[in-house]
mmCIF file of C-alpha atoms in Angstrom:
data_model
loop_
_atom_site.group_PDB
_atom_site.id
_atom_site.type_symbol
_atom_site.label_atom_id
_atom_site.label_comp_id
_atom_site.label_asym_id
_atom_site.label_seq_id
_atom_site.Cartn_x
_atom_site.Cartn_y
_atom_site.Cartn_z
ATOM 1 C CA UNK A 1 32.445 15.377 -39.839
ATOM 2 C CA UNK A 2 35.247 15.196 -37.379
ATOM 3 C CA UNK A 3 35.768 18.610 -37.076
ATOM 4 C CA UNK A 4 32.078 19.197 -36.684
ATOM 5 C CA UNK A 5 32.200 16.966 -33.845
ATOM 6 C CA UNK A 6 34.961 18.600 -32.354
ATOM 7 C CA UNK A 7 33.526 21.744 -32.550
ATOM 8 C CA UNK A 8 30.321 20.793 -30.979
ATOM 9 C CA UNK A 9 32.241 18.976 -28.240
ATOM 10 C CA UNK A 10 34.379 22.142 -27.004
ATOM 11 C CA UNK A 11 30.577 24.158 -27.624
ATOM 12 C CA UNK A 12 29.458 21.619 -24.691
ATOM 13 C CA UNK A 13 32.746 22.513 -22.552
ATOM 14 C CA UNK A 14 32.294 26.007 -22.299
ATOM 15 C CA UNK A 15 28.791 26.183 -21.788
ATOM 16 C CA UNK A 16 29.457 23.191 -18.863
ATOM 17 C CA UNK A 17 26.272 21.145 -20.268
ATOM 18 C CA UNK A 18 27.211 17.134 -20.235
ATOM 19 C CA UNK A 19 26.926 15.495 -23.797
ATOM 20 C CA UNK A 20 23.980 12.690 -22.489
ATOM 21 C CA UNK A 21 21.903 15.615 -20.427
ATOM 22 C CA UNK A 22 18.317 14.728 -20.709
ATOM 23 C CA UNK A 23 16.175 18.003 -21.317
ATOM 24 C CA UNK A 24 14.434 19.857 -18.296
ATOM 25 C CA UNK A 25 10.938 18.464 -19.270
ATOM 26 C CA UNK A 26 11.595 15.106 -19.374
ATOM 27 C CA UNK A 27 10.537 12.989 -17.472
ATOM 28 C CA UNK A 28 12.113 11.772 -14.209
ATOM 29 C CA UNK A 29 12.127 8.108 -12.412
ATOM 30 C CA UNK A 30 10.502 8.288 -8.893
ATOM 31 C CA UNK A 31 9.360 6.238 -5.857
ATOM 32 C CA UNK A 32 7.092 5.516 -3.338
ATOM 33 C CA UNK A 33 6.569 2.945 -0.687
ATOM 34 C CA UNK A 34 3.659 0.775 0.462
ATOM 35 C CA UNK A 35 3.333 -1.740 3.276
ATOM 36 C CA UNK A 36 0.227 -2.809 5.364
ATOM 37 C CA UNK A 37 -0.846 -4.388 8.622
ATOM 38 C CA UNK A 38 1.039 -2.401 10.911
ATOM 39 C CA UNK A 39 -0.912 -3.351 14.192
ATOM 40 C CA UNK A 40 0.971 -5.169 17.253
ATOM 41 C CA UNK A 41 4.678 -4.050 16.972
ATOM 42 C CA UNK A 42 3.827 -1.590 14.369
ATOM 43 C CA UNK A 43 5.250 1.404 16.776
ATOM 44 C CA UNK A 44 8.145 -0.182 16.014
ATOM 45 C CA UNK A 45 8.722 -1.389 12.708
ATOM 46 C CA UNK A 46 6.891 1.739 10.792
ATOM 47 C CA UNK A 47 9.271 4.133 11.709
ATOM 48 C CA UNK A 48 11.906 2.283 10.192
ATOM 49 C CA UNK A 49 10.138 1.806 7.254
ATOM 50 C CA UNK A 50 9.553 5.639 6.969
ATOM 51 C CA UNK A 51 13.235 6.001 7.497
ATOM 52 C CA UNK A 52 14.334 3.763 4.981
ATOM 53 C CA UNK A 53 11.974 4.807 2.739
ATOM 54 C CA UNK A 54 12.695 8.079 2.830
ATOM 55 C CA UNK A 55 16.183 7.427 1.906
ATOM 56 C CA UNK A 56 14.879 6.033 -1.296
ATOM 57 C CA UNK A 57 13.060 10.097 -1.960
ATOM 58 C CA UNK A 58 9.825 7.941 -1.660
ATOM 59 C CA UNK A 59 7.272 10.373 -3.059
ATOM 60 C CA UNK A 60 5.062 8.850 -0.366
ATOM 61 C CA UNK A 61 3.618 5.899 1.484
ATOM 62 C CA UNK A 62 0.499 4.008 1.151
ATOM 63 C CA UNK A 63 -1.098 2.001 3.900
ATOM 64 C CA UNK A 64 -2.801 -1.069 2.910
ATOM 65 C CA UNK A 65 -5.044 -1.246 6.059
ATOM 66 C CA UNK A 66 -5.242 -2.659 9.791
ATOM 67 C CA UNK A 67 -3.428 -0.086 11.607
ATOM 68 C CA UNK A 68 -4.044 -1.020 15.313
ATOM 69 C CA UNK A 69 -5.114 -4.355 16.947
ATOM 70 C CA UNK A 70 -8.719 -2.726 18.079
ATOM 71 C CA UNK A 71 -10.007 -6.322 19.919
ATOM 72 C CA UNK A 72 -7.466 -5.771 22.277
ATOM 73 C CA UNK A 73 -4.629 -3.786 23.260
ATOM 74 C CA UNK A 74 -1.023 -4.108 20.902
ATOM 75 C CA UNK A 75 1.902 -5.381 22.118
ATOM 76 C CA UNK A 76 3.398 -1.763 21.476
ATOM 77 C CA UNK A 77 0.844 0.165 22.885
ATOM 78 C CA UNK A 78 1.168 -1.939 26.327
ATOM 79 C CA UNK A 79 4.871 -1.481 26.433
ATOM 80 C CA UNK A 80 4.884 2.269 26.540
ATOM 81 C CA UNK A 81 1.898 2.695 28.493
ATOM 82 C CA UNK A 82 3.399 0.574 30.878
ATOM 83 C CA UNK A 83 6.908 2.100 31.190
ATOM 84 C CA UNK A 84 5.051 5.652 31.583
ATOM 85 C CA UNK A 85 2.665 3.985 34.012
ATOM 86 C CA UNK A 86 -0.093 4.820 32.604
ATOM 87 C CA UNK A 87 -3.023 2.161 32.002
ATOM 88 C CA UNK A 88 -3.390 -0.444 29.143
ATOM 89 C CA UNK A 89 -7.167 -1.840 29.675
ATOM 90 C CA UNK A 90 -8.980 -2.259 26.842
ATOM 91 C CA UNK A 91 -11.144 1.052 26.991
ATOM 92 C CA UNK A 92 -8.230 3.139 27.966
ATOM 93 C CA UNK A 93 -6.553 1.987 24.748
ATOM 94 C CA UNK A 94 -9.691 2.307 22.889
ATOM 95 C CA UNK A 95 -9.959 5.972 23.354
ATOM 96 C CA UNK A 96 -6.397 6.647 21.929
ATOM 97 C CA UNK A 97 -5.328 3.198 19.276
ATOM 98 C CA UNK A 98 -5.809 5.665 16.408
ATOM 99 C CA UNK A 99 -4.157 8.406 18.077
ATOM 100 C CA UNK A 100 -1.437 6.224 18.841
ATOM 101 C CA UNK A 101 -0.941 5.217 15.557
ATOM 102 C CA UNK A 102 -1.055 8.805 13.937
ATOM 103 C CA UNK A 103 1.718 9.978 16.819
ATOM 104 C CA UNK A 104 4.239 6.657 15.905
ATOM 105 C CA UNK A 105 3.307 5.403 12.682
ATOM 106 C CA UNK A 106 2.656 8.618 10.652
ATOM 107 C CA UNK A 107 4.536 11.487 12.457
ATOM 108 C CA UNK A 108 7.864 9.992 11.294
ATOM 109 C CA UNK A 109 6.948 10.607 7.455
ATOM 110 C CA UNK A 110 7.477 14.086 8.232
ATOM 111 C CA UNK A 111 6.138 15.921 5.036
ATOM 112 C CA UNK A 112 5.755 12.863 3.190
ATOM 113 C CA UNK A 113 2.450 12.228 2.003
ATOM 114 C CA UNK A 114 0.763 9.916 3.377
ATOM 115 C CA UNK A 115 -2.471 7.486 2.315
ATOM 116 C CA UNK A 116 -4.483 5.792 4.568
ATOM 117 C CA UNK A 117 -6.286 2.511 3.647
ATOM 118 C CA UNK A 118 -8.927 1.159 6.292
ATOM 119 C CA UNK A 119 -8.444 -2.431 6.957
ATOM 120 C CA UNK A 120 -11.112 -4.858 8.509
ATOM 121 C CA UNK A 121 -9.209 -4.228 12.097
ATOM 122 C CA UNK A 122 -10.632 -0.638 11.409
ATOM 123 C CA UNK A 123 -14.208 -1.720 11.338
ATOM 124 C CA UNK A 124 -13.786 -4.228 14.676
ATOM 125 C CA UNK A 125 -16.540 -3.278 17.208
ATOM 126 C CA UNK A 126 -16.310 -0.755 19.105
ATOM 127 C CA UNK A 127 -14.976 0.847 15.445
ATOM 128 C CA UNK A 128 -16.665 1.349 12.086
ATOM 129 C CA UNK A 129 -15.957 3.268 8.679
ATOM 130 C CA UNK A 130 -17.658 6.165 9.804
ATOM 131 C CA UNK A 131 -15.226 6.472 13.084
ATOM 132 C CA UNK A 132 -12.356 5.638 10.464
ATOM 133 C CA UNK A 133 -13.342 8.997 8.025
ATOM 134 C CA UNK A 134 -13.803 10.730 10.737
ATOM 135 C CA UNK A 135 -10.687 10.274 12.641
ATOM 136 C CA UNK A 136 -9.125 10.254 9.138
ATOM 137 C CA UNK A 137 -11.106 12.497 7.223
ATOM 138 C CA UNK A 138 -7.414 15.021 6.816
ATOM 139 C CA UNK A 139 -5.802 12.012 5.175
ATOM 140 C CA UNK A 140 -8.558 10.922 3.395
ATOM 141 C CA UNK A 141 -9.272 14.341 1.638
ATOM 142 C CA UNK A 142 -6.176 15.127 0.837
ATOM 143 C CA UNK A 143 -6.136 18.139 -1.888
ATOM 144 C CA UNK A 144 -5.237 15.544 -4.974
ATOM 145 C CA UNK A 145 -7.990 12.974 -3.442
ATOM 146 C CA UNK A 146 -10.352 15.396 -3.287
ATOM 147 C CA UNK A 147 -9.834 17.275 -6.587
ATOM 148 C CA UNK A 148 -10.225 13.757 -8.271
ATOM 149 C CA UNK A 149 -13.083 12.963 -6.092
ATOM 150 C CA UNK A 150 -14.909 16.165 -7.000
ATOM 151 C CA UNK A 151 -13.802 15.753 -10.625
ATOM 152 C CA UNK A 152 -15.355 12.333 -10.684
ATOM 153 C CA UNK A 153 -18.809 13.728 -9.053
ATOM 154 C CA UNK A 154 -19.333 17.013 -8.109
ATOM 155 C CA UNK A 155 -22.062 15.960 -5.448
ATOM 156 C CA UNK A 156 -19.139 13.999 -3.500
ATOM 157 C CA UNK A 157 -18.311 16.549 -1.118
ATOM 158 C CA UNK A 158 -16.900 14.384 1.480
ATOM 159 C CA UNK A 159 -14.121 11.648 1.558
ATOM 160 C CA UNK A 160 -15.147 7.820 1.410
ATOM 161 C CA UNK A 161 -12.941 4.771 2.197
ATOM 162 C CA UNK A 162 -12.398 4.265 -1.620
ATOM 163 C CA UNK A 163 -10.526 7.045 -3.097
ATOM 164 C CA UNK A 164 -8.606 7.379 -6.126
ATOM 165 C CA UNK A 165 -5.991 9.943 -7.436
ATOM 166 C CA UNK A 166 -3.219 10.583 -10.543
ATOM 167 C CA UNK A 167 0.220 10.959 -11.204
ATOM 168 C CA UNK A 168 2.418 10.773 -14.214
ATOM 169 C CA UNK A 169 -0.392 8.869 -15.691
ATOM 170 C CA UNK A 170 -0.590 6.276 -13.480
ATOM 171 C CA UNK A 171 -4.085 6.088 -11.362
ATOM 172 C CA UNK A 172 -3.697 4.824 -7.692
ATOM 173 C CA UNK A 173 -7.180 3.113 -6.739
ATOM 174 C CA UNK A 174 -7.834 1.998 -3.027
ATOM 175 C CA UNK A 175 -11.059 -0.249 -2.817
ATOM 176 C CA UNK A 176 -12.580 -1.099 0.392
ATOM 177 C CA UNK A 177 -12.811 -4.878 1.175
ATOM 178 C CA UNK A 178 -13.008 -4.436 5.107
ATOM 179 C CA UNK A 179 -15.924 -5.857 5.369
ATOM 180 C CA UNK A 180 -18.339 -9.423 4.286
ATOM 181 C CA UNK A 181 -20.967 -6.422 2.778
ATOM 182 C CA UNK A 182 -18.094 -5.354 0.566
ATOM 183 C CA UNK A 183 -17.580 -4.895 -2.615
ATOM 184 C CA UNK A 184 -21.307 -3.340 -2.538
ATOM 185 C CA UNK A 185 -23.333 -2.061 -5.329
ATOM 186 C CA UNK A 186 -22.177 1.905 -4.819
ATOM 187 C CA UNK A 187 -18.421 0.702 -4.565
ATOM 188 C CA UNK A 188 -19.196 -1.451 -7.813
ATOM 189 C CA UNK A 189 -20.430 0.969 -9.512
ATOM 190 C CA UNK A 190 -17.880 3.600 -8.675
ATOM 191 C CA UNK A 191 -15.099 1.223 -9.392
ATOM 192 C CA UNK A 192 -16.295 0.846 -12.772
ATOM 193 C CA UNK A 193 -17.061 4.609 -13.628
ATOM 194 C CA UNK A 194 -13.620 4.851 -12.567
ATOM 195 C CA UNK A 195 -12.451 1.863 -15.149
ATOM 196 C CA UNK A 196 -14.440 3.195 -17.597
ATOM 197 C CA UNK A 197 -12.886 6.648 -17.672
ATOM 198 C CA UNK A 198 -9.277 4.957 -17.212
ATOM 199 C CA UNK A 199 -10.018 3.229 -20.860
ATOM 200 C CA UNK A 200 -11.080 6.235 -22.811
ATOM 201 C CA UNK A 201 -8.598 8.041 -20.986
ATOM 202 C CA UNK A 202 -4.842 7.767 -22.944
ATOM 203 C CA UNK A 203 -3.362 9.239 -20.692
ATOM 204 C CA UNK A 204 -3.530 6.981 -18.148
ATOM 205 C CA UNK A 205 -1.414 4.435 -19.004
ATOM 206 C CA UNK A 206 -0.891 2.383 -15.857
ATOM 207 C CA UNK A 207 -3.690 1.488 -12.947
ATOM 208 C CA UNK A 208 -2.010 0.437 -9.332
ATOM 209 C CA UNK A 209 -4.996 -1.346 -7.261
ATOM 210 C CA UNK A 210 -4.218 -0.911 -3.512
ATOM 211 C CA UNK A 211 -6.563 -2.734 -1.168
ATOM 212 C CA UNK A 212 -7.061 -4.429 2.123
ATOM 213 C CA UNK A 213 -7.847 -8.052 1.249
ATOM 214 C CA UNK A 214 -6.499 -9.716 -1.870
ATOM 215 C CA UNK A 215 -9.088 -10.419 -4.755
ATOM 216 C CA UNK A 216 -9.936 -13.873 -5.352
ATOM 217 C CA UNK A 217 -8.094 -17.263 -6.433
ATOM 218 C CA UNK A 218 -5.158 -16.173 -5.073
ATOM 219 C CA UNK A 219 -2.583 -17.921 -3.593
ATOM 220 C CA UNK A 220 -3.367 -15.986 -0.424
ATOM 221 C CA UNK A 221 -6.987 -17.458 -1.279
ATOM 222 C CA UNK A 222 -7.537 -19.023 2.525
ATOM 223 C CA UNK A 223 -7.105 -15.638 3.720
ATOM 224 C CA UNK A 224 -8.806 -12.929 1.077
ATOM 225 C CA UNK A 225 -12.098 -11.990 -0.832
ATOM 226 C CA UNK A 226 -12.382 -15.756 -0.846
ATOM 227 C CA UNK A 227 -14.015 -15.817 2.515
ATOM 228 C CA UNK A 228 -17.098 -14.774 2.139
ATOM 229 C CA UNK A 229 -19.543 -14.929 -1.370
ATOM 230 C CA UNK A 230 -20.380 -11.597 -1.900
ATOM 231 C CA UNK A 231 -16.251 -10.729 -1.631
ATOM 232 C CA UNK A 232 -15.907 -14.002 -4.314
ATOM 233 C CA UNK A 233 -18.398 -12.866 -6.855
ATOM 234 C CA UNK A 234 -17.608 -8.713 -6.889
ATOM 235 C CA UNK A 235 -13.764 -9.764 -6.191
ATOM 236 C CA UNK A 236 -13.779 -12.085 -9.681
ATOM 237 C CA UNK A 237 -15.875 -9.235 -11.383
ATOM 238 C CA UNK A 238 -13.126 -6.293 -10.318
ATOM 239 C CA UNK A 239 -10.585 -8.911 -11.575
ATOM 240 C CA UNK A 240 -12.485 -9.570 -15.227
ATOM 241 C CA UNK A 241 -12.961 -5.453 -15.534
ATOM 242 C CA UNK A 242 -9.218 -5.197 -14.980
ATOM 243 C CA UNK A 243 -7.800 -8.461 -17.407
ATOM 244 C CA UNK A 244 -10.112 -5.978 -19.715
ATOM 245 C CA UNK A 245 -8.347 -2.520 -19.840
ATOM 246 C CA UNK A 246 -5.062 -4.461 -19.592
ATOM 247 C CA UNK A 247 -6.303 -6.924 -22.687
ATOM 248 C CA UNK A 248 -8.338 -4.366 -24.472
ATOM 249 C CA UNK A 249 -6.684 -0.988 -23.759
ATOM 250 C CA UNK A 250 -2.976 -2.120 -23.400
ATOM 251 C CA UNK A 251 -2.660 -0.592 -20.077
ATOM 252 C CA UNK A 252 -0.433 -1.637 -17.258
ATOM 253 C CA UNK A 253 -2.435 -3.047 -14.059
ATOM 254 C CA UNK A 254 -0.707 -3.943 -10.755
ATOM 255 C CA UNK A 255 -2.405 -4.934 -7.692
ATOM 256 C CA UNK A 256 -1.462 -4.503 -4.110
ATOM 257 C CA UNK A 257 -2.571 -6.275 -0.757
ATOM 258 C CA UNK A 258 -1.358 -7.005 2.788
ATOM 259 C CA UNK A 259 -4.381 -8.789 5.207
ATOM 260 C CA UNK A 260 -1.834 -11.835 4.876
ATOM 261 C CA UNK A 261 1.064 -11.102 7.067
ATOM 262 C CA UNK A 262 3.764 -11.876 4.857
ATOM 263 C CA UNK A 263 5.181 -10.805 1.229
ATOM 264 C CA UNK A 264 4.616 -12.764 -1.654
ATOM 265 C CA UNK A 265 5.145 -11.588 -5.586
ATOM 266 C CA UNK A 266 3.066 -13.449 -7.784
ATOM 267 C CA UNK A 267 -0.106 -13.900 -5.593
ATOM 268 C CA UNK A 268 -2.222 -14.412 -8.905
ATOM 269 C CA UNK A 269 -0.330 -17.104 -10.303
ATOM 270 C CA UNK A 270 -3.147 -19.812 -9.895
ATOM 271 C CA UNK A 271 -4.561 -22.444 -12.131
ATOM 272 C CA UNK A 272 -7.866 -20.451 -11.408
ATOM 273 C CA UNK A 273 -6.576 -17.412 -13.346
ATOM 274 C CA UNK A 274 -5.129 -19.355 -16.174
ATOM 275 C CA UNK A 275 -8.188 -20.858 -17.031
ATOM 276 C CA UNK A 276 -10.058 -18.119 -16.403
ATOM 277 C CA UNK A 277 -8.022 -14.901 -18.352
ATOM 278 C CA UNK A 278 -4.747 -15.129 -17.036
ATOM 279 C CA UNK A 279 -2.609 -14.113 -14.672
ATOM 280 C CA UNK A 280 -2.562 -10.009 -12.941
ATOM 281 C CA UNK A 281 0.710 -9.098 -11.396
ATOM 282 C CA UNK A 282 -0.080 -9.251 -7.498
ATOM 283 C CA UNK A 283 1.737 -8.728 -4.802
ATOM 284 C CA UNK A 284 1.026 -9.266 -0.693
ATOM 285 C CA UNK A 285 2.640 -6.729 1.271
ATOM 286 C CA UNK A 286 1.250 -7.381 5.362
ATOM 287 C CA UNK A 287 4.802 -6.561 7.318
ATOM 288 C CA UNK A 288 4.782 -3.345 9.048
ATOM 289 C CA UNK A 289 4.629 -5.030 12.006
ATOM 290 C CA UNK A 290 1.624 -7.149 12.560
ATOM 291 C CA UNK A 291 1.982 -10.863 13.938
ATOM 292 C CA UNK A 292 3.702 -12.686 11.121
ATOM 293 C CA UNK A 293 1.860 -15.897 9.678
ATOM 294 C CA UNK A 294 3.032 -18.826 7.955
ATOM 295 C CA UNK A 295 3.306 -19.067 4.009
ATOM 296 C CA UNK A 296 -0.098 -20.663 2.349
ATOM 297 C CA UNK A 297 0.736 -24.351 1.027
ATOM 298 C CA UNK A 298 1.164 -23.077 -2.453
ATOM 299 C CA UNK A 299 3.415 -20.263 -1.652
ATOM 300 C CA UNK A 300 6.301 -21.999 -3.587
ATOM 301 C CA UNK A 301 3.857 -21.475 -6.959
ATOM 302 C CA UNK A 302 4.716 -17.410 -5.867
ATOM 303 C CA UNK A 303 7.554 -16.069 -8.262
ATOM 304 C CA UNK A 304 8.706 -15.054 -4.139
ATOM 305 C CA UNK A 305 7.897 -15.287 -1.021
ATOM 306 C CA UNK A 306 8.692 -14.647 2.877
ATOM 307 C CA UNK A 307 7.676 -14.267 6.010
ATOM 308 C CA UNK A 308 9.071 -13.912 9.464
ATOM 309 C CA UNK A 309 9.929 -10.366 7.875
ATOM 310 C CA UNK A 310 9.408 -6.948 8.193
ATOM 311 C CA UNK A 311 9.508 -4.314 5.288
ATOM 312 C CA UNK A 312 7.912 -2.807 2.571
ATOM 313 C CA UNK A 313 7.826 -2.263 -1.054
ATOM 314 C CA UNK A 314 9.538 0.203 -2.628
ATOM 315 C CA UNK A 315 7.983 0.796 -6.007
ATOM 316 C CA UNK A 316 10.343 2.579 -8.933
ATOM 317 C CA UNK A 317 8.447 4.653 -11.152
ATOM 318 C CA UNK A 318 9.738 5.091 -14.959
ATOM 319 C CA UNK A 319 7.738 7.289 -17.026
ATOM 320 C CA UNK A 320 10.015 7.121 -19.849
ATOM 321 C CA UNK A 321 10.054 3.115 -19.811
ATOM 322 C CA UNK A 322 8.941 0.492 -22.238
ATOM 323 C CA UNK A 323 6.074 0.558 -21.888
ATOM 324 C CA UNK A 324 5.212 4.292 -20.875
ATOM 325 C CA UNK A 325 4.516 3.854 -16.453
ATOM 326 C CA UNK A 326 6.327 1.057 -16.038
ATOM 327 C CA UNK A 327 6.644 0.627 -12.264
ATOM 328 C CA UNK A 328 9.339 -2.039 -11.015
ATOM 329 C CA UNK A 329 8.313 -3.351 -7.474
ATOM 330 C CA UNK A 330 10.942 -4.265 -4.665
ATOM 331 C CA UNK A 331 10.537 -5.764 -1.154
ATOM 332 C CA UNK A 332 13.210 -3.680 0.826
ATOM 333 C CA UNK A 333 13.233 -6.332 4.121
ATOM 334 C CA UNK A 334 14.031 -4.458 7.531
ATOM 335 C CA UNK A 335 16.439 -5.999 10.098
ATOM 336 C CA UNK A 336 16.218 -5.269 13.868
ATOM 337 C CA UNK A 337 19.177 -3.233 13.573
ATOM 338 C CA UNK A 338 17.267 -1.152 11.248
ATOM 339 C CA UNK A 339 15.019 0.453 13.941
ATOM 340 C CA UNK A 340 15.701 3.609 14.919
ATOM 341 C CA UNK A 341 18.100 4.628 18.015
ATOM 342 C CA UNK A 342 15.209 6.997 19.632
ATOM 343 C CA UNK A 343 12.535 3.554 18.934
ATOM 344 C CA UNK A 344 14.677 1.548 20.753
ATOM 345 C CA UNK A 345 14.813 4.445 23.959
ATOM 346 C CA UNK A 346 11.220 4.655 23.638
ATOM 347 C CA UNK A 347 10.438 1.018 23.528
ATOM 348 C CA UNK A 348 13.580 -0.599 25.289
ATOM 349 C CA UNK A 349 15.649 -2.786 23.679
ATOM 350 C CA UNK A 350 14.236 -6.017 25.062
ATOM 351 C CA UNK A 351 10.852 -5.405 23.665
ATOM 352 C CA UNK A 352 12.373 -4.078 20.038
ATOM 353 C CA UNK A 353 14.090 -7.665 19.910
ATOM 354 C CA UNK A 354 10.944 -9.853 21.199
ATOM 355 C CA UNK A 355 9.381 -7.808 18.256
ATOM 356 C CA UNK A 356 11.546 -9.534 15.614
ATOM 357 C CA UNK A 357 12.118 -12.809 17.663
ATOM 358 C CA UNK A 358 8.728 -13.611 18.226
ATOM 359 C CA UNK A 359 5.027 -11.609 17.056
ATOM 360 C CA UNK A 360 4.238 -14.671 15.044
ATOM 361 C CA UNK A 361 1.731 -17.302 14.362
ATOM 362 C CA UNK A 362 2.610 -20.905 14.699
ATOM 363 C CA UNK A 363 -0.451 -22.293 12.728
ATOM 364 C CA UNK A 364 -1.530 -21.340 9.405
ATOM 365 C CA UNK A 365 -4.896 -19.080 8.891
ATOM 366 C CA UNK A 366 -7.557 -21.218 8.393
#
């Protein structure tokens, strides 16, 4: 046996393949990074995300909604209008917010890919969805959203706000909470086709829920689906469908927000869920730049929580973990020496630090 071993050692030497080699096929951890609520000093802080990001190999980046301000100008926009001279009233900025965010926010991803999620800043008068898939109807029909899209329904030729798509067996899911008519019957029911396929399907063995809002009964409950009844009723039933496939089917579910402009892990550890199923793992992602808010009152029942920060989550993907998908979830917090040199030119370095010294809310959402 020892001269077996020694054979098949030396074999290894000369053909320069290491002893623990895994096989081509098999398969290979990967990342990606998602963040929300990028308006106000999101010029700023989004390009450092995509830079840091990007240093992880991030697959790509997922936006969890409110890209620009819309009621009124952002603090970034103003800034660099101002140093070019150019004017910052409200219907100037109108014309351009989304252009302005695709130039800052998105260009630095390079070839990344990049999702778009509409928040309910993208539905503020002047604005609406339809605006929203039309000024994002590229991102929104990507090639993989599409193909799913068309897979799902051949009659659904053109991109909605809710959009789904697969990798290495795990199904990415954005749902559209941006507005007090939402979830409505056609989302409903496409959310649960959707569900429904997920269960039957094995090969799908992990569901990431991205959306604007958090569901209900969270801890982020004073700002979330709990505002309005129709979001409390749908919210609880998306919830119920999901305990199911998790309880039923074994399959991993994970669900993202922002809306609150903090991060929290463990957003659905309330007494409501307890008593009611049990507890999802959540997470509330709102710092890409947006005006920070304080922590909820029960933020210290939150396995973590922060705010005051910028940053995103940078989500590890292991499709060779225990179980199958498992997807291990990191908040990767940005520092104000994290922003990039040519930011800082464009932006001055004055503005860069009121951006991390101030943008943020004294008094909690009500």
């Amino acid at each position: 046996m020892f001269r077996l071993r020694l054979v098949f050692a030396a074999w290894l030497l000369v053909n320069q393949i290491p002893a623990h080699a895994a096989p081509k096929d098999s398969p290979q951890t990967w990342y990606f990074a998602v963040s929300g609520d990028s308006r106000n000093c999101g010029d700023v802080v989004m390009p450092a995300i995509a830079a840091d990001a990007l240093k992880h190999n991030a697959g790509f980046y997922w936006h969890l909604g409110d890209l620009r301000a819309i009621y009124g100008p952002d603090q970034d926009f103003v800034q660099e209008q101002t140093r070019d001279g150019k004017p910052t009233d409200l219907a100037d900025y109108l014309k351009v917010a989304w252009d302005d965010f695709i130039e800052n926010q998105i260009k630095p991803w390079g070839e990344t890919p990049f999702y778009v999620g509409i928040g309910n800043h993208e539905t503020a008068p002047p604005k609406n969805r339809a605006e929203f898939v039309k000024q994002f109807h590229d991102y929104l029909n990507r090639d993989e959203l599409k193909q799913q899209r068309l897979k799902d329904n051949p009659k659904a030729t053109e991109p909605n706000t809710y959009f789904h798509w697969v990798r290495d067996g795990i199904d990415f899911i954005y749902l559209d909470n941006a507005t007090h008519d939402q979830f409505d019957s056609a989302q409903m029911k496409w959310i649960a086709g959707v569900l429904k396929r997920d269960s039957k399907d094995e090969s799908i063995r992990t569901l990431v829920i991205g959306m604007h809002a958090a569901l209900p009964e969270s801890i982020s409950a004073n700002h979330s689906m709990n505002e309005w009844p129709l979001g409390v009723e749908t919210g609880r039933r998306v919830y119920q469908m999901l305990l199911k496939i998790h309880n039923d089917k074994h399959k991993t579910v994970y669900l993202l927000a922002s809306h609150s402009h903090y991060f929290m892990d463990g957003t659905f550890h309330t007494q409501y869920w307890k008593d009611n199923g049990g507890e999802l793992p959540g997470w509330i992602i709102g710092t890409a730049g947006a005006e920070r808010y304080p922590l909820p009152p029960a933020a210290g029942d939150a396995k973590a929580a922060k705010t005051n920060v910028y940053g995103y989550l940078l989500a590890t993907v292991n499709p060779a973990g225990d179980p199958p998908g498992t997807i291990k979830f990191k908040f990767e917090e940005l520092k104000e020496d994290d922003i990039p040199d040519d930011v800082i030119q464009k932006f001055t370095k004055p503005f860069v630090h009121e951006c991390f010294a101030g943008n943020r809310r004294s008094m909690p959402i009500e």
